[in-house]
Amino acid sequence: MKNKWNEIYGGKVKTDNFQQLNEKQVTKILEYFPTAKSALDIGCGRGELLRQLKNKGLVVTGIDISSVAIEQAKKITNATLYLGNFENFSFPKKVKFDLIFVKFVLAYVEKKKEFFSHISELLNERGGLIIVSPVGKSDGEIFVKQKEVDNYMNYFSLIKEEILYQESDKKLSLFILSKQ
């Protein structure tokens, strides 16, 4: 899996399917969490979101499985960056975040229950979880079944789901959730 992501971030694979959150969307998300001071981006890629959040005054942290992505992120932001797989990564003790972003990652998570439990442990009370994911009736390389999304979000309360793009039974959704 790591080699695949290194190829993507190294420019060897076309990445048109990976939509970034734009400035307006980020501002709108932050309005739901006006006291947020820190953010973690799981699957931070090249660091575009980290740069946006940093520019809005947040202390930012990113983690990605791709060394190529982490090197690119270092060039555009001075965020705290970790190379590794979030599913089995141990953050320093007592580290908590006000916001956690998960973009285009869910389809690749093997143990979703543990994944969401780990997020819940790292998220401050009343913190926000923001997920951008392709969702469909069946799973595929980048798609997650709607049923899976519903099953594993029981640690959180849905504030809003925004459909960013839809084509037949597949959609690209932005989920804004808060910790229960």
Short mmCIF file of C-alpha atoms in Angstrom, two decimals:
data_model
loop_
_atom_site.label_atom_id
_atom_site.label_comp_id
_atom_site.label_asym_id
_atom_site.label_seq_id
_atom_site.Cartn_x
_atom_site.Cartn_y
_atom_site.Cartn_z
CA MET A 1 0.00 0.00 0.00
CA LYS A 2 2.83 2.39 0.89
CA ASN A 3 4.38 1.99 -2.60
CA LYS A 4 1.05 2.82 -4.24
CA TRP A 5 0.81 6.09 -2.34
CA ASN A 6 4.43 6.95 -3.05
CA GLU A 7 3.64 6.52 -6.78
CA ILE A 8 0.56 8.72 -6.49
CA TYR A 9 2.38 11.51 -4.67
CA GLY A 10 5.41 11.09 -6.90
CA GLY A 11 3.22 12.00 -9.89
CA LYS A 12 3.24 8.56 -11.51
CA VAL A 13 -0.53 8.07 -11.06
CA LYS A 14 -3.31 10.45 -12.12
CA THR A 15 -5.09 11.89 -9.06
CA ASP A 16 -8.11 13.70 -10.52
CA ASN A 17 -10.43 11.74 -8.21
CA PHE A 18 -8.94 13.28 -5.06
CA GLN A 19 -10.70 16.56 -4.42
CA GLN A 20 -9.21 18.96 -1.91
CA LEU A 21 -11.32 21.01 0.45
CA ASN A 22 -11.38 24.57 -0.81
CA GLU A 23 -10.97 27.71 1.31
CA LYS A 24 -14.72 28.32 1.56
CA GLN A 25 -15.41 24.74 2.72
CA VAL A 26 -12.65 24.90 5.34
CA THR A 27 -13.98 28.21 6.67
CA LYS A 28 -17.50 26.76 6.86
CA ILE A 29 -16.26 23.67 8.74
CA LEU A 30 -14.37 25.82 11.25
CA GLU A 31 -17.55 27.80 11.96
CA TYR A 32 -19.00 24.65 13.56
CA PHE A 33 -16.02 24.53 15.93
CA PRO A 34 -15.17 28.16 16.78
CA THR A 35 -12.95 27.26 19.76
CA ALA A 36 -10.81 24.75 17.82
CA LYS A 37 -7.11 25.37 18.23
CA SER A 38 -5.55 22.13 16.96
CA ALA A 39 -6.10 19.72 14.08
CA LEU A 40 -4.87 16.33 12.91
CA ASP A 41 -5.06 15.39 9.23
CA ILE A 42 -5.03 11.60 8.77
CA GLY A 43 -3.71 10.86 5.30
CA CYS A 44 -2.40 14.41 5.00
CA GLY A 45 -0.87 13.86 1.59
CA ARG A 46 1.03 16.87 0.29
CA GLY A 47 -0.16 19.06 3.16
CA GLU A 48 -2.59 21.39 1.38
CA LEU A 49 -5.20 21.16 4.13
CA LEU A 50 -2.55 21.54 6.82
CA ARG A 51 -1.42 24.78 5.18
CA GLN A 52 -5.02 26.09 5.05
CA LEU A 53 -5.64 25.25 8.70
CA LYS A 54 -2.30 26.72 9.79
CA ASN A 55 -3.17 29.94 7.96
CA LYS A 56 -6.38 30.06 9.99
CA GLY A 57 -4.37 29.94 13.23
CA LEU A 58 -4.61 26.27 14.16
CA VAL A 59 -1.73 24.15 15.44
CA VAL A 60 -1.60 21.37 12.86
CA THR A 61 -0.37 17.79 12.75
CA GLY A 62 -0.39 15.40 9.81
CA ILE A 63 0.21 11.71 9.33
CA ASP A 64 0.63 9.84 6.06
CA ILE A 65 1.87 6.43 4.99
CA SER A 66 3.80 7.91 2.05
CA SER A 67 7.31 9.25 2.58
CA VAL A 68 6.99 11.15 -0.72
CA ALA A 69 3.86 12.93 0.55
CA ILE A 70 5.48 13.81 3.88
CA GLU A 71 8.51 15.30 2.09
CA GLN A 72 6.19 17.40 -0.10
CA ALA A 73 4.17 18.52 2.93
CA LYS A 74 7.36 19.68 4.65
CA LYS A 75 7.92 22.11 1.76
CA ILE A 76 4.59 23.93 2.18
CA THR A 77 3.88 23.85 5.91
CA ASN A 78 5.75 23.72 9.19
CA ALA A 79 3.23 21.30 10.68
CA THR A 80 4.20 18.43 12.94
CA LEU A 81 4.40 15.53 10.49
CA TYR A 82 4.50 11.81 11.11
CA LEU A 83 5.35 9.08 8.63
CA GLY A 84 3.27 6.03 9.44
CA ASN A 85 -0.02 4.20 9.34
CA PHE A 86 -2.58 5.84 11.64
CA GLU A 87 -4.16 2.46 12.42
CA ASN A 88 -1.13 1.31 14.40
CA PHE A 89 0.59 4.62 15.17
CA SER A 90 1.18 5.67 18.79
CA PHE A 91 1.02 9.42 19.28
CA PRO A 92 2.83 10.99 22.23
CA LYS A 93 0.90 10.54 25.49
CA LYS A 94 -1.71 13.14 26.37
CA VAL A 95 -1.88 14.43 22.77
CA LYS A 96 -5.43 15.44 21.88
CA PHE A 97 -6.91 17.36 18.97
CA ASP A 98 -9.90 19.66 18.58
CA LEU A 99 -10.42 18.58 14.96
CA ILE A 100 -9.52 15.43 13.06
CA PHE A 101 -9.77 15.29 9.27
CA VAL A 102 -10.01 12.02 7.32
CA LYS A 103 -9.96 12.53 3.54
CA PHE A 104 -10.09 9.64 1.06
CA VAL A 105 -8.82 7.20 3.67
CA LEU A 106 -11.79 5.09 4.85
CA ALA A 107 -11.77 2.67 1.92
CA TYR A 108 -8.23 1.66 2.85
CA VAL A 109 -8.84 1.15 6.57
CA GLU A 110 -8.77 -2.53 7.46
CA LYS A 111 -10.17 -2.37 11.00
CA LYS A 112 -12.73 0.42 10.94
CA LYS A 113 -14.03 -0.11 14.48
CA GLU A 114 -10.53 0.25 15.92
CA PHE A 115 -9.83 3.18 13.56
CA PHE A 116 -12.82 5.16 14.85
CA SER A 117 -12.05 4.17 18.44
CA HIS A 118 -8.49 5.52 18.02
CA ILE A 119 -9.89 8.76 16.60
CA SER A 120 -12.28 9.07 19.53
CA GLU A 121 -9.39 8.65 21.99
CA LEU A 122 -7.41 11.43 20.29
CA LEU A 123 -10.32 13.85 19.94
CA ASN A 124 -11.09 16.39 22.67
CA GLU A 125 -14.60 16.52 24.12
CA ARG A 126 -16.92 18.33 21.72
CA GLY A 127 -14.20 18.04 19.11
CA GLY A 128 -14.97 17.63 15.43
CA LEU A 129 -14.40 14.78 13.03
CA ILE A 130 -14.49 15.75 9.37
CA ILE A 131 -14.60 12.98 6.79
CA VAL A 132 -14.44 13.28 3.02
CA SER A 133 -15.10 9.93 1.38
CA PRO A 134 -16.56 8.39 -1.74
CA VAL A 135 -19.62 6.39 -0.63
CA GLY A 136 -21.62 3.85 -2.63
CA LYS A 137 -23.95 0.88 -2.38
CA SER A 138 -20.99 -1.41 -2.95
CA ASP A 139 -17.37 -0.93 -2.05
CA GLY A 140 -14.60 -0.52 -4.56
CA GLU A 141 -11.04 0.70 -4.62
CA ILE A 142 -11.90 4.11 -3.20
CA PHE A 143 -15.56 3.60 -2.20
CA VAL A 144 -16.96 2.76 1.21
CA LYS A 145 -20.40 1.22 1.64
CA GLN A 146 -22.94 3.62 3.17
CA LYS A 147 -23.80 0.87 5.69
CA GLU A 148 -20.17 0.76 6.88
CA VAL A 149 -20.09 4.52 7.32
CA ASP A 150 -23.29 4.37 9.40
CA ASN A 151 -22.05 1.44 11.52
CA TYR A 152 -18.75 2.94 12.59
CA MET A 153 -19.72 6.50 13.33
CA ASN A 154 -21.47 5.60 16.59
CA TYR A 155 -18.77 7.39 18.59
CA PHE A 156 -19.91 10.68 17.02
CA SER A 157 -22.99 12.81 16.33
CA LEU A 158 -23.65 13.84 12.76
CA ILE A 159 -23.87 17.62 12.40
CA LYS A 160 -24.11 17.67 8.62
CA GLU A 161 -23.56 15.58 5.51
CA GLU A 162 -22.88 17.52 2.35
CA ILE A 163 -22.81 15.73 -0.98
CA LEU A 164 -19.95 17.25 -2.95
CA TYR A 165 -20.56 15.16 -6.07
CA GLN A 166 -23.04 12.46 -7.06
CA GLU A 167 -23.27 10.04 -9.96
CA SER A 168 -25.96 7.30 -9.94
CA ASP A 169 -25.51 5.27 -6.71
CA LYS A 170 -22.12 6.76 -5.83
CA LYS A 171 -21.39 10.04 -4.10
CA LEU A 172 -18.55 12.03 -2.63
CA SER A 173 -19.65 13.05 0.85
CA LEU A 174 -18.37 15.53 3.39
CA PHE A 175 -19.39 14.45 6.90
CA ILE A 176 -19.11 16.92 9.77
CA LEU A 177 -19.43 15.16 13.12
CA SER A 178 -18.85 15.98 16.77
CA LYS A 179 -17.67 13.77 19.58
CA GLN A 180 -20.54 12.59 21.76
#
